[in-house]
mmCIF file of C-alpha atoms in Angstrom:
data_model
loop_
_atom_site.group_PDB
_atom_site.id
_atom_site.type_symbol
_atom_site.label_atom_id
_atom_site.label_comp_id
_atom_site.label_asym_id
_atom_site.label_seq_id
_atom_site.Cartn_x
_atom_site.Cartn_y
_atom_site.Cartn_z
ATOM 1 C CA UNK A 305 0.000 0.000 0.000
ATOM 2 C CA UNK A 306 2.856 2.380 0.755
ATOM 3 C CA UNK A 307 4.397 1.584 -2.624
ATOM 4 C CA UNK A 308 1.139 2.522 -4.328
ATOM 5 C CA UNK A 309 0.560 5.625 -2.201
ATOM 6 C CA UNK A 310 4.027 7.035 -2.955
ATOM 7 C CA UNK A 311 3.099 7.874 -6.553
ATOM 8 C CA UNK A 312 -0.685 8.072 -6.281
ATOM 9 C CA UNK A 313 -1.288 11.581 -4.979
ATOM 10 C CA UNK A 314 -4.848 11.806 -3.667
ATOM 11 C CA UNK A 315 -6.578 8.417 -3.964
ATOM 12 C CA UNK A 316 -9.588 6.423 -2.853
ATOM 13 C CA UNK A 317 -9.840 2.844 -1.627
ATOM 14 C CA UNK A 318 -11.164 1.862 -5.070
ATOM 15 C CA UNK A 319 -8.081 3.393 -6.717
ATOM 16 C CA UNK A 320 -5.814 1.445 -4.373
ATOM 17 C CA UNK A 321 -7.760 -1.786 -4.836
ATOM 18 C CA UNK A 322 -7.469 -1.573 -8.639
ATOM 19 C CA UNK A 323 -3.746 -0.816 -8.544
ATOM 20 C CA UNK A 324 -2.737 -3.410 -5.930
ATOM 21 C CA UNK A 325 -5.151 -6.251 -6.834
ATOM 22 C CA UNK A 326 -6.009 -6.599 -3.144
ATOM 23 C CA UNK A 327 -9.533 -7.373 -2.012
ATOM 24 C CA UNK A 328 -11.642 -4.453 -0.865
ATOM 25 C CA UNK A 329 -11.581 -5.499 2.784
ATOM 26 C CA UNK A 330 -7.794 -6.009 2.745
ATOM 27 C CA UNK A 331 -7.297 -2.657 1.002
ATOM 28 C CA UNK A 332 -9.430 -0.793 3.538
ATOM 29 C CA UNK A 333 -7.716 -2.567 6.458
ATOM 30 C CA UNK A 334 -4.289 -1.606 5.087
ATOM 31 C CA UNK A 335 -5.331 2.007 4.554
ATOM 32 C CA UNK A 336 -6.855 2.294 8.027
ATOM 33 C CA UNK A 337 -3.717 0.762 9.558
ATOM 34 C CA UNK A 338 -1.500 3.318 7.819
ATOM 35 C CA UNK A 339 -3.818 6.166 8.795
ATOM 36 C CA UNK A 340 -3.588 4.951 12.399
ATOM 37 C CA UNK A 341 0.206 4.960 12.044
ATOM 38 C CA UNK A 342 -0.010 8.570 10.771
ATOM 39 C CA UNK A 343 1.744 7.581 7.579
ATOM 40 C CA UNK A 344 -1.311 8.142 5.391
ATOM 41 C CA UNK A 345 -3.567 11.159 5.841
ATOM 42 C CA UNK A 346 -7.330 11.016 5.369
ATOM 43 C CA UNK A 347 -8.671 14.032 3.515
ATOM 44 C CA UNK A 348 -12.183 15.473 3.413
ATOM 45 C CA UNK A 349 -14.446 13.125 1.455
ATOM 46 C CA UNK A 350 -15.645 13.840 -2.064
ATOM 47 C CA UNK A 351 -18.780 15.644 -0.876
ATOM 48 C CA UNK A 352 -16.801 17.957 1.419
ATOM 49 C CA UNK A 353 -14.251 18.556 -1.348
ATOM 50 C CA UNK A 354 -17.001 19.663 -3.716
ATOM 51 C CA UNK A 355 -16.557 16.679 -6.054
ATOM 52 C CA UNK A 356 -19.597 14.661 -4.984
ATOM 53 C CA UNK A 357 -22.224 13.914 -7.626
ATOM 54 C CA UNK A 358 -24.331 10.944 -6.473
ATOM 55 C CA UNK A 359 -24.129 7.961 -4.174
ATOM 56 C CA UNK A 360 -22.036 7.508 -1.086
ATOM 57 C CA UNK A 361 -19.083 9.949 -1.014
ATOM 58 C CA UNK A 362 -15.711 8.225 -1.260
ATOM 59 C CA UNK A 363 -13.067 8.531 1.430
ATOM 60 C CA UNK A 364 -9.896 10.149 0.123
ATOM 61 C CA UNK A 365 -6.294 9.678 1.252
ATOM 62 C CA UNK A 366 -2.759 10.807 0.486
ATOM 63 C CA UNK A 367 0.816 10.205 1.526
ATOM 64 C CA UNK A 368 1.722 13.636 2.946
ATOM 65 C CA UNK A 369 4.714 15.268 1.289
ATOM 66 C CA UNK A 370 5.555 16.781 4.688
ATOM 67 C CA UNK A 371 5.628 13.391 6.430
ATOM 68 C CA UNK A 372 9.413 13.610 6.442
ATOM 69 C CA UNK A 373 12.448 14.945 4.643
ATOM 70 C CA UNK A 374 15.407 13.541 2.758
ATOM 71 C CA UNK A 375 18.852 15.017 2.216
ATOM 72 C CA UNK A 376 21.585 14.613 -0.383
ATOM 73 C CA UNK A 377 25.154 15.730 0.320
ATOM 74 C CA UNK A 378 28.044 16.013 -2.127
ATOM 75 C CA UNK A 379 31.138 15.764 0.085
ATOM 76 C CA UNK A 380 33.720 16.845 -2.477
ATOM 77 C CA UNK A 381 37.420 17.397 -1.974
ATOM 78 C CA UNK A 382 37.049 21.184 -1.812
ATOM 79 C CA UNK A 383 33.332 21.722 -1.212
ATOM 80 C CA UNK A 384 30.225 20.465 0.563
ATOM 81 C CA UNK A 385 26.892 20.806 -1.250
ATOM 82 C CA UNK A 386 23.687 19.873 0.596
ATOM 83 C CA UNK A 387 20.071 19.752 -0.547
ATOM 84 C CA UNK A 388 17.143 18.977 1.757
ATOM 85 C CA UNK A 389 13.934 17.929 0.003
ATOM 86 C CA UNK A 390 10.411 16.821 0.846
ATOM 87 C CA UNK A 391 9.032 13.432 -0.182
ATOM 88 C CA UNK A 392 7.823 14.835 -3.495
ATOM 89 C CA UNK A 393 11.451 15.622 -4.315
ATOM 90 C CA UNK A 394 10.973 19.385 -4.030
ATOM 91 C CA UNK A 395 14.106 21.087 -2.683
ATOM 92 C CA UNK A 396 13.302 23.172 0.357
ATOM 93 C CA UNK A 397 16.862 24.175 1.200
ATOM 94 C CA UNK A 398 20.233 24.163 -0.556
ATOM 95 C CA UNK A 399 23.595 25.103 0.911
ATOM 96 C CA UNK A 400 27.103 24.983 -0.564
ATOM 97 C CA UNK A 401 30.309 25.784 1.304
ATOM 98 C CA UNK A 402 33.937 25.647 0.281
ATOM 99 C CA UNK A 403 36.357 23.629 2.410
ATOM 100 C CA UNK A 404 40.129 23.253 2.462
ATOM 101 C CA UNK A 405 41.289 20.091 0.632
ATOM 102 C CA UNK A 406 44.086 19.875 3.219
ATOM 103 C CA UNK A 407 41.623 19.426 6.075
ATOM 104 C CA UNK A 408 42.281 16.476 8.354
ATOM 105 C CA UNK A 409 39.666 13.768 8.819
ATOM 106 C CA UNK A 410 38.381 15.330 12.086
ATOM 107 C CA UNK A 411 38.155 18.748 10.404
ATOM 108 C CA UNK A 412 36.163 17.308 7.489
ATOM 109 C CA UNK A 413 33.875 15.507 9.906
ATOM 110 C CA UNK A 414 33.284 18.715 11.825
ATOM 111 C CA UNK A 415 32.488 20.601 8.608
ATOM 112 C CA UNK A 416 30.001 17.938 7.485
ATOM 113 C CA UNK A 417 28.240 17.860 10.857
ATOM 114 C CA UNK A 418 28.045 21.644 11.074
ATOM 115 C CA UNK A 419 26.534 21.975 7.597
ATOM 116 C CA UNK A 420 24.003 19.203 8.158
ATOM 117 C CA UNK A 421 22.941 20.363 11.618
ATOM 118 C CA UNK A 422 22.598 24.006 10.631
ATOM 119 C CA UNK A 423 20.636 23.132 7.489
ATOM 120 C CA UNK A 424 18.219 20.782 9.247
ATOM 121 C CA UNK A 425 17.707 23.404 11.960
ATOM 122 C CA UNK A 426 16.722 25.911 9.270
ATOM 123 C CA UNK A 427 13.956 23.630 8.003
ATOM 124 C CA UNK A 428 12.156 24.044 11.343
ATOM 125 C CA UNK A 429 11.155 20.377 11.564
ATOM 126 C CA UNK A 430 12.028 17.787 14.221
ATOM 127 C CA UNK A 431 15.397 16.142 13.805
ATOM 128 C CA UNK A 432 13.781 12.701 13.493
ATOM 129 C CA UNK A 433 11.864 13.927 10.430
ATOM 130 C CA UNK A 434 14.949 13.232 8.295
ATOM 131 C CA UNK A 435 14.046 9.854 6.844
ATOM 132 C CA UNK A 436 17.017 9.251 4.564
ATOM 133 C CA UNK A 437 20.421 10.815 3.952
ATOM 134 C CA UNK A 438 22.758 9.951 1.086
ATOM 135 C CA UNK A 439 26.327 11.269 0.812
ATOM 136 C CA UNK A 440 28.422 11.229 -2.349
ATOM 137 C CA UNK A 441 32.219 11.028 -2.075
ATOM 138 C CA UNK A 442 35.086 10.970 -4.568
ATOM 139 C CA UNK A 443 36.148 7.465 -3.586
ATOM 140 C CA UNK A 444 35.094 3.874 -4.179
ATOM 141 C CA UNK A 445 32.569 2.839 -1.545
ATOM 142 C CA UNK A 446 31.561 -0.694 -0.633
ATOM 143 C CA UNK A 447 27.999 -1.748 0.121
ATOM 144 C CA UNK A 448 28.461 -0.919 3.813
ATOM 145 C CA UNK A 449 29.475 2.689 3.071
ATOM 146 C CA UNK A 450 33.213 2.313 3.711
ATOM 147 C CA UNK A 451 36.101 3.037 1.351
ATOM 148 C CA UNK A 452 39.212 0.894 0.916
ATOM 149 C CA UNK A 453 42.604 2.305 1.896
ATOM 150 C CA UNK A 454 44.335 4.568 -0.612
ATOM 151 C CA UNK A 455 48.150 4.657 -0.947
ATOM 152 C CA UNK A 456 48.138 8.386 -0.155
ATOM 153 C CA UNK A 457 45.141 8.360 2.207
ATOM 154 C CA UNK A 458 42.908 10.289 -0.225
ATOM 155 C CA UNK A 459 39.920 7.942 -0.100
ATOM 156 C CA UNK A 460 39.952 7.737 3.704
ATOM 157 C CA UNK A 461 40.091 11.529 3.951
ATOM 158 C CA UNK A 462 37.337 12.064 1.392
ATOM 159 C CA UNK A 463 35.095 9.435 2.934
ATOM 160 C CA UNK A 464 35.947 10.414 6.495
ATOM 161 C CA UNK A 465 34.071 7.594 8.212
ATOM 162 C CA UNK A 466 30.851 9.296 7.156
ATOM 163 C CA UNK A 467 28.472 6.334 7.330
ATOM 164 C CA UNK A 468 29.375 5.846 11.000
ATOM 165 C CA UNK A 469 29.601 9.559 11.792
ATOM 166 C CA UNK A 470 26.101 10.210 10.445
ATOM 167 C CA UNK A 471 24.439 6.956 11.480
ATOM 168 C CA UNK A 472 22.033 8.613 13.927
ATOM 169 C CA UNK A 473 21.160 11.589 11.681
ATOM 170 C CA UNK A 474 18.477 9.806 9.638
ATOM 171 C CA UNK A 475 16.577 6.539 9.583
ATOM 172 C CA UNK A 476 18.610 5.433 6.568
ATOM 173 C CA UNK A 477 22.149 6.717 5.960
ATOM 174 C CA UNK A 478 24.141 5.743 2.873
ATOM 175 C CA UNK A 479 27.484 6.781 1.426
ATOM 176 C CA UNK A 480 27.952 6.309 -2.328
ATOM 177 C CA UNK A 481 30.549 7.071 -4.977
ATOM 178 C CA UNK A 482 29.925 10.486 -6.512
ATOM 179 C CA UNK A 483 30.111 9.371 -10.155
ATOM 180 C CA UNK A 484 27.618 6.589 -9.505
ATOM 181 C CA UNK A 485 25.232 9.175 -8.056
ATOM 182 C CA UNK A 486 25.797 11.337 -11.142
ATOM 183 C CA UNK A 487 24.793 8.329 -13.248
ATOM 184 C CA UNK A 488 21.625 7.983 -11.146
ATOM 185 C CA UNK A 489 20.758 11.627 -11.796
ATOM 186 C CA UNK A 490 21.403 11.348 -15.536
ATOM 187 C CA UNK A 491 19.275 8.219 -15.820
ATOM 188 C CA UNK A 492 16.386 9.714 -13.853
ATOM 189 C CA UNK A 493 16.164 13.328 -14.987
ATOM 190 C CA UNK A 494 19.095 13.964 -17.337
ATOM 191 C CA UNK A 495 20.602 12.910 -20.620
ATOM 192 C CA UNK A 496 20.217 9.153 -20.122
ATOM 193 C CA UNK A 497 16.475 8.854 -19.490
ATOM 194 C CA UNK A 498 15.356 5.652 -21.264
ATOM 195 C CA UNK A 499 18.986 4.799 -22.102
ATOM 196 C CA UNK A 500 20.132 1.373 -20.869
ATOM 197 C CA UNK A 501 23.854 1.667 -21.634
ATOM 198 C CA UNK A 502 25.708 4.835 -20.695
ATOM 199 C CA UNK A 503 28.601 6.294 -18.765
ATOM 200 C CA UNK A 504 28.298 9.452 -16.657
ATOM 201 C CA UNK A 505 31.793 10.934 -16.684
ATOM 202 C CA UNK A 506 32.650 13.407 -13.936
ATOM 203 C CA UNK A 507 35.474 15.276 -15.585
ATOM 204 C CA UNK A 508 36.280 18.429 -13.633
ATOM 205 C CA UNK A 509 39.285 18.227 -11.300
ATOM 206 C CA UNK A 510 39.584 14.435 -11.460
ATOM 207 C CA UNK A 511 37.975 11.711 -13.549
ATOM 208 C CA UNK A 512 35.275 9.406 -12.246
ATOM 209 C CA UNK A 513 32.724 7.310 -14.102
ATOM 210 C CA UNK A 514 29.304 5.970 -13.196
ATOM 211 C CA UNK A 515 28.658 3.018 -15.498
ATOM 212 C CA UNK A 516 25.170 1.737 -16.377
ATOM 213 C CA UNK A 517 25.010 -1.364 -18.588
ATOM 214 C CA UNK A 518 21.818 -3.216 -19.532
ATOM 215 C CA UNK A 519 19.974 -0.846 -17.212
ATOM 216 C CA UNK A 520 22.068 -1.772 -14.165
ATOM 217 C CA UNK A 521 24.394 0.577 -12.307
ATOM 218 C CA UNK A 522 27.669 -1.325 -11.948
ATOM 219 C CA UNK A 523 29.278 -1.359 -8.523
ATOM 220 C CA UNK A 524 31.946 -4.019 -7.896
ATOM 221 C CA UNK A 525 33.062 -5.643 -4.664
ATOM 222 C CA UNK A 526 34.674 -2.451 -3.305
ATOM 223 C CA UNK A 527 32.537 0.003 -5.277
ATOM 224 C CA UNK A 528 35.428 0.550 -7.640
ATOM 225 C CA UNK A 529 33.756 0.269 -11.048
ATOM 226 C CA UNK A 530 34.582 3.525 -12.808
ATOM 227 C CA UNK A 531 37.716 4.330 -10.818
ATOM 228 C CA UNK A 532 40.181 5.988 -13.198
ATOM 229 C CA UNK A 533 43.629 5.195 -11.828
ATOM 230 C CA UNK A 534 44.130 2.964 -14.883
ATOM 231 C CA UNK A 535 44.472 6.078 -17.051
ATOM 232 C CA UNK A 536 47.876 6.673 -15.491
ATOM 233 C CA UNK A 537 48.933 3.917 -17.904
ATOM 234 C CA UNK A 538 47.099 5.094 -21.030
ATOM 235 C CA UNK A 539 49.342 6.982 -23.458
ATOM 236 C CA UNK A 540 48.031 10.435 -24.228
ATOM 237 C CA UNK A 541 46.056 10.603 -20.984
ATOM 238 C CA UNK A 542 48.700 9.616 -18.423
ATOM 239 C CA UNK A 543 46.687 10.476 -15.301
ATOM 240 C CA UNK A 544 43.246 10.543 -13.719
ATOM 241 C CA UNK A 545 43.160 14.340 -13.788
ATOM 242 C CA UNK A 546 39.948 15.753 -15.225
ATOM 243 C CA UNK A 547 39.407 18.084 -18.147
ATOM 244 C CA UNK A 548 39.350 21.143 -15.909
ATOM 245 C CA UNK A 549 42.794 20.341 -14.553
ATOM 246 C CA UNK A 550 44.160 19.532 -18.024
ATOM 247 C CA UNK A 551 42.864 22.820 -19.434
ATOM 248 C CA UNK A 552 44.195 24.939 -16.587
ATOM 249 C CA UNK A 553 47.616 23.273 -16.613
ATOM 250 C CA UNK A 554 47.951 23.661 -20.369
ATOM 251 C CA UNK A 555 46.891 27.326 -20.235
ATOM 252 C CA UNK A 556 49.405 28.150 -17.512
ATOM 253 C CA UNK A 557 52.161 26.316 -19.370
ATOM 254 C CA UNK A 558 51.448 28.172 -22.631
ATOM 255 C CA UNK A 559 51.488 31.558 -20.910
ATOM 256 C CA UNK A 560 54.637 30.773 -18.910
ATOM 257 C CA UNK A 561 56.475 29.540 -22.015
ATOM 258 C CA UNK A 562 55.423 32.530 -24.083
ATOM 259 C CA UNK A 563 53.492 30.292 -26.488
ATOM 260 C CA UNK A 564 50.285 32.306 -26.158
ATOM 261 C CA UNK A 565 49.937 35.267 -28.496
ATOM 262 C CA UNK A 566 51.102 38.323 -26.495
ATOM 263 C CA UNK A 567 48.159 40.394 -27.691
ATOM 264 C CA UNK A 568 45.685 37.524 -27.396
ATOM 265 C CA UNK A 569 42.872 37.030 -24.913
ATOM 266 C CA UNK A 570 44.539 34.058 -23.194
ATOM 267 C CA UNK A 571 47.765 35.906 -22.397
ATOM 268 C CA UNK A 572 45.686 38.777 -21.005
ATOM 269 C CA UNK A 573 44.196 36.595 -18.270
ATOM 270 C CA UNK A 574 45.458 37.384 -14.790
ATOM 271 C CA UNK A 575 46.769 34.395 -12.769
ATOM 272 C CA UNK A 576 43.557 34.208 -10.736
ATOM 273 C CA UNK A 577 41.462 34.109 -13.925
ATOM 274 C CA UNK A 578 43.192 31.099 -15.442
ATOM 275 C CA UNK A 579 40.549 28.470 -14.894
ATOM 276 C CA UNK A 580 38.788 26.041 -17.199
ATOM 277 C CA UNK A 581 35.622 28.140 -17.347
ATOM 278 C CA UNK A 582 37.422 31.205 -18.695
ATOM 279 C CA UNK A 583 39.533 29.234 -21.150
ATOM 280 C CA UNK A 584 36.524 27.356 -22.536
ATOM 281 C CA UNK A 585 34.582 30.600 -22.898
ATOM 282 C CA UNK A 586 37.475 32.013 -24.942
ATOM 283 C CA UNK A 587 37.552 28.849 -27.069
ATOM 284 C CA UNK A 588 33.813 29.160 -27.726
ATOM 285 C CA UNK A 589 34.465 32.722 -28.908
ATOM 286 C CA UNK A 590 37.083 31.446 -31.346
ATOM 287 C CA UNK A 591 40.285 32.536 -29.585
ATOM 288 C CA UNK A 592 43.097 30.570 -31.321
ATOM 289 C CA UNK A 593 45.143 29.858 -28.185
ATOM 290 C CA UNK A 594 42.134 28.719 -26.148
ATOM 291 C CA UNK A 595 40.919 26.666 -29.099
ATOM 292 C CA UNK A 596 44.253 24.853 -29.251
ATOM 293 C CA UNK A 597 43.918 24.023 -25.541
ATOM 294 C CA UNK A 598 40.391 22.686 -26.166
ATOM 295 C CA UNK A 599 41.794 20.468 -28.943
ATOM 296 C CA UNK A 600 44.458 19.052 -26.614
ATOM 297 C CA UNK A 601 41.809 18.336 -23.977
ATOM 298 C CA UNK A 602 39.559 16.848 -26.656
ATOM 299 C CA UNK A 603 42.271 14.481 -27.853
ATOM 300 C CA UNK A 604 42.770 13.314 -24.284
ATOM 301 C CA UNK A 605 39.009 12.877 -23.857
ATOM 302 C CA UNK A 606 38.849 10.858 -27.078
ATOM 303 C CA UNK A 607 41.339 8.362 -25.635
ATOM 304 C CA UNK A 608 39.341 8.186 -22.399
ATOM 305 C CA UNK A 609 36.104 7.567 -24.281
ATOM 306 C CA UNK A 610 37.888 5.025 -26.465
ATOM 307 C CA UNK A 611 38.885 2.997 -23.424
ATOM 308 C CA UNK A 612 35.432 3.283 -21.826
ATOM 309 C CA UNK A 613 33.812 2.381 -25.152
ATOM 310 C CA UNK A 614 36.000 -0.687 -25.571
ATOM 311 C CA UNK A 615 35.433 -1.873 -21.993
ATOM 312 C CA UNK A 616 31.703 -1.202 -21.577
ATOM 313 C CA UNK A 617 30.247 -0.608 -25.086
ATOM 314 C CA UNK A 618 27.908 2.220 -23.983
ATOM 315 C CA UNK A 619 25.433 3.961 -26.234
ATOM 316 C CA UNK A 620 26.264 7.324 -24.677
ATOM 317 C CA UNK A 621 29.012 9.034 -22.663
ATOM 318 C CA UNK A 622 27.799 12.097 -20.778
ATOM 319 C CA UNK A 623 30.357 14.614 -19.525
ATOM 320 C CA UNK A 624 29.057 15.839 -16.153
ATOM 321 C CA UNK A 625 29.751 18.386 -13.441
ATOM 322 C CA UNK A 626 30.554 22.076 -13.480
ATOM 323 C CA UNK A 627 32.864 21.612 -16.466
ATOM 324 C CA UNK A 628 29.908 20.558 -18.649
ATOM 325 C CA UNK A 629 28.458 24.044 -19.107
ATOM 326 C CA UNK A 630 31.236 25.212 -21.417
ATOM 327 C CA UNK A 631 32.733 21.915 -22.582
ATOM 328 C CA UNK A 632 31.307 21.821 -26.128
ATOM 329 C CA UNK A 633 34.590 22.922 -27.813
ATOM 330 C CA UNK A 634 36.323 19.986 -26.109
ATOM 331 C CA UNK A 635 33.556 17.585 -27.148
ATOM 332 C CA UNK A 636 33.802 18.744 -30.766
ATOM 333 C CA UNK A 637 37.537 18.014 -30.749
ATOM 334 C CA UNK A 638 36.988 14.650 -29.040
ATOM 335 C CA UNK A 639 34.355 13.563 -31.564
ATOM 336 C CA UNK A 640 36.720 14.400 -34.415
ATOM 337 C CA UNK A 641 39.569 12.436 -32.805
ATOM 338 C CA UNK A 642 37.612 9.439 -31.508
ATOM 339 C CA UNK A 643 37.578 7.179 -34.574
ATOM 340 C CA UNK A 644 41.062 5.596 -34.304
ATOM 341 C CA UNK A 645 40.559 4.764 -30.621
ATOM 342 C CA UNK A 646 37.654 2.334 -31.112
ATOM 343 C CA UNK A 647 36.829 -0.743 -33.170
ATOM 344 C CA UNK A 648 33.249 -0.812 -31.889
ATOM 345 C CA UNK A 649 30.791 1.855 -33.053
ATOM 346 C CA UNK A 650 31.583 5.026 -31.131
ATOM 347 C CA UNK A 651 29.203 6.101 -28.358
ATOM 348 C CA UNK A 652 27.567 9.479 -28.693
ATOM 349 C CA UNK A 653 29.454 12.064 -26.658
ATOM 350 C CA UNK A 654 27.268 14.722 -25.041
ATOM 351 C CA UNK A 655 27.366 17.192 -22.193
ATOM 352 C CA UNK A 656 25.193 17.039 -19.113
ATOM 353 C CA UNK A 657 22.453 19.619 -18.577
ATOM 354 C CA UNK A 658 22.204 19.011 -14.813
ATOM 355 C CA UNK A 659 24.851 21.518 -13.724
ATOM 356 C CA UNK A 660 27.463 21.590 -11.002
ATOM 357 C CA UNK A 661 25.195 20.024 -8.377
ATOM 358 C CA UNK A 662 24.598 16.769 -10.250
ATOM 359 C CA UNK A 663 26.062 14.664 -7.423
ATOM 360 C CA UNK A 664 23.760 16.318 -4.888
ATOM 361 C CA UNK A 665 20.811 15.681 -7.206
ATOM 362 C CA UNK A 666 21.746 12.023 -7.486
ATOM 363 C CA UNK A 667 22.127 11.789 -3.709
ATOM 364 C CA UNK A 668 18.631 13.228 -3.194
ATOM 365 C CA UNK A 669 17.198 10.718 -5.674
ATOM 366 C CA UNK A 670 18.920 7.872 -3.863
ATOM 367 C CA UNK A 671 17.668 9.177 -0.508
ATOM 368 C CA UNK A 672 14.112 9.332 -1.879
ATOM 369 C CA UNK A 673 14.397 5.724 -3.004
ATOM 370 C CA UNK A 674 15.638 4.707 0.453
ATOM 371 C CA UNK A 675 12.831 6.640 2.127
ATOM 372 C CA UNK A 676 10.280 4.949 -0.107
ATOM 373 C CA UNK A 677 11.441 1.364 0.292
ATOM 374 C CA UNK A 678 13.089 1.298 3.725
ATOM 375 C CA UNK A 679 12.457 4.301 5.964
ATOM 376 C CA UNK A 680 8.691 4.668 5.509
ATOM 377 C CA UNK A 681 7.896 0.997 6.213
ATOM 378 C CA UNK A 682 10.115 1.207 9.304
ATOM 379 C CA UNK A 683 8.368 4.372 10.423
ATOM 380 C CA UNK A 684 4.926 2.779 10.035
ATOM 381 C CA UNK A 685 5.992 -0.332 11.974
ATOM 382 C CA UNK A 686 7.500 1.730 14.784
ATOM 383 C CA UNK A 687 4.380 3.865 15.161
ATOM 384 C CA UNK A 688 2.105 0.842 15.140
ATOM 385 C CA UNK A 689 4.216 -0.908 17.768
ATOM 386 C CA UNK A 690 4.123 2.251 19.854
ATOM 387 C CA UNK A 691 0.344 2.468 19.568
ATOM 388 C CA UNK A 692 -0.041 -1.218 20.497
ATOM 389 C CA UNK A 693 2.220 -0.780 23.527
ATOM 390 C CA UNK A 694 0.136 2.144 24.759
ATOM 391 C CA UNK A 695 -3.016 0.031 24.523
#
């Protein structure tokens, strides 16, 4: 009944009976039980709502959108981005803060707790109203929410024991790889709706891939499907750095070596302005130096897509994250260079339309799924047990 009510909006017992194939008496018993548990809300009947025409007015019910909240958190290396949403998926609060990548594990934990506590306090609802919380991190994550050790400690610092730290902050707490959450967002509301085979490629500072094949999001024993360390060994890529890093490094090198035209737009950039966004904007405007940087990045991306295409045979590769807004000059260069890097038909290469907060969006979607299938049934059972104990 909860599964039906989640998507039904306002419904009657007859609506529920038709959708669930339950008998009328079983349907009414289930509805009354959930109303008693304060998980379903009974609304004014059809006569009181002004919809009555003839016969006995039907009772009407709904799953209240304000029954609880969910939260999605992108715990990036240099930022925290949090969205709190109601059960209809409507964002009611969004906060983003910058953090120091050099923060220790305790400092990162403190920053996460402060952001979450202050945001939930702003919603003016009880703390136990948070039904599900999902956190995205730039690390492989196993099914228990923990990351394996990294040779330089990066994964442990990024995923700073978050599943344990936040265990009492919601009824369901999950930690997931950020690229896998980006793939969830693309498949639900983005460029991969109705696509069964695609890769969501986070390509800003570092590379990460969420891989969906035959409609299934691939995970692996340690959550490592889509980890990009292997590109350290791919000629012409040579690292897991993302397109943003490649573009910025190449721009700085050209300016330092005097390779940029002295009277050109690239050479005129001040040191603080040399970032991927500015360089890509110049490339889109046709600046020769910036265009050459976009071609270099595109050739690197073509090799990346060639490897992903050979390994997973996707229909589509979607470049995601903040870099996506201006990445079209890089994609054009990558499409032109892709042919020699694949024997299979090349996947289409497109940019995401979901913006810089794609990981947060994916985390909210995952939290909604957890609220629907885990937290709400638990809540109903707890309230019914409490009512029985009082009797």
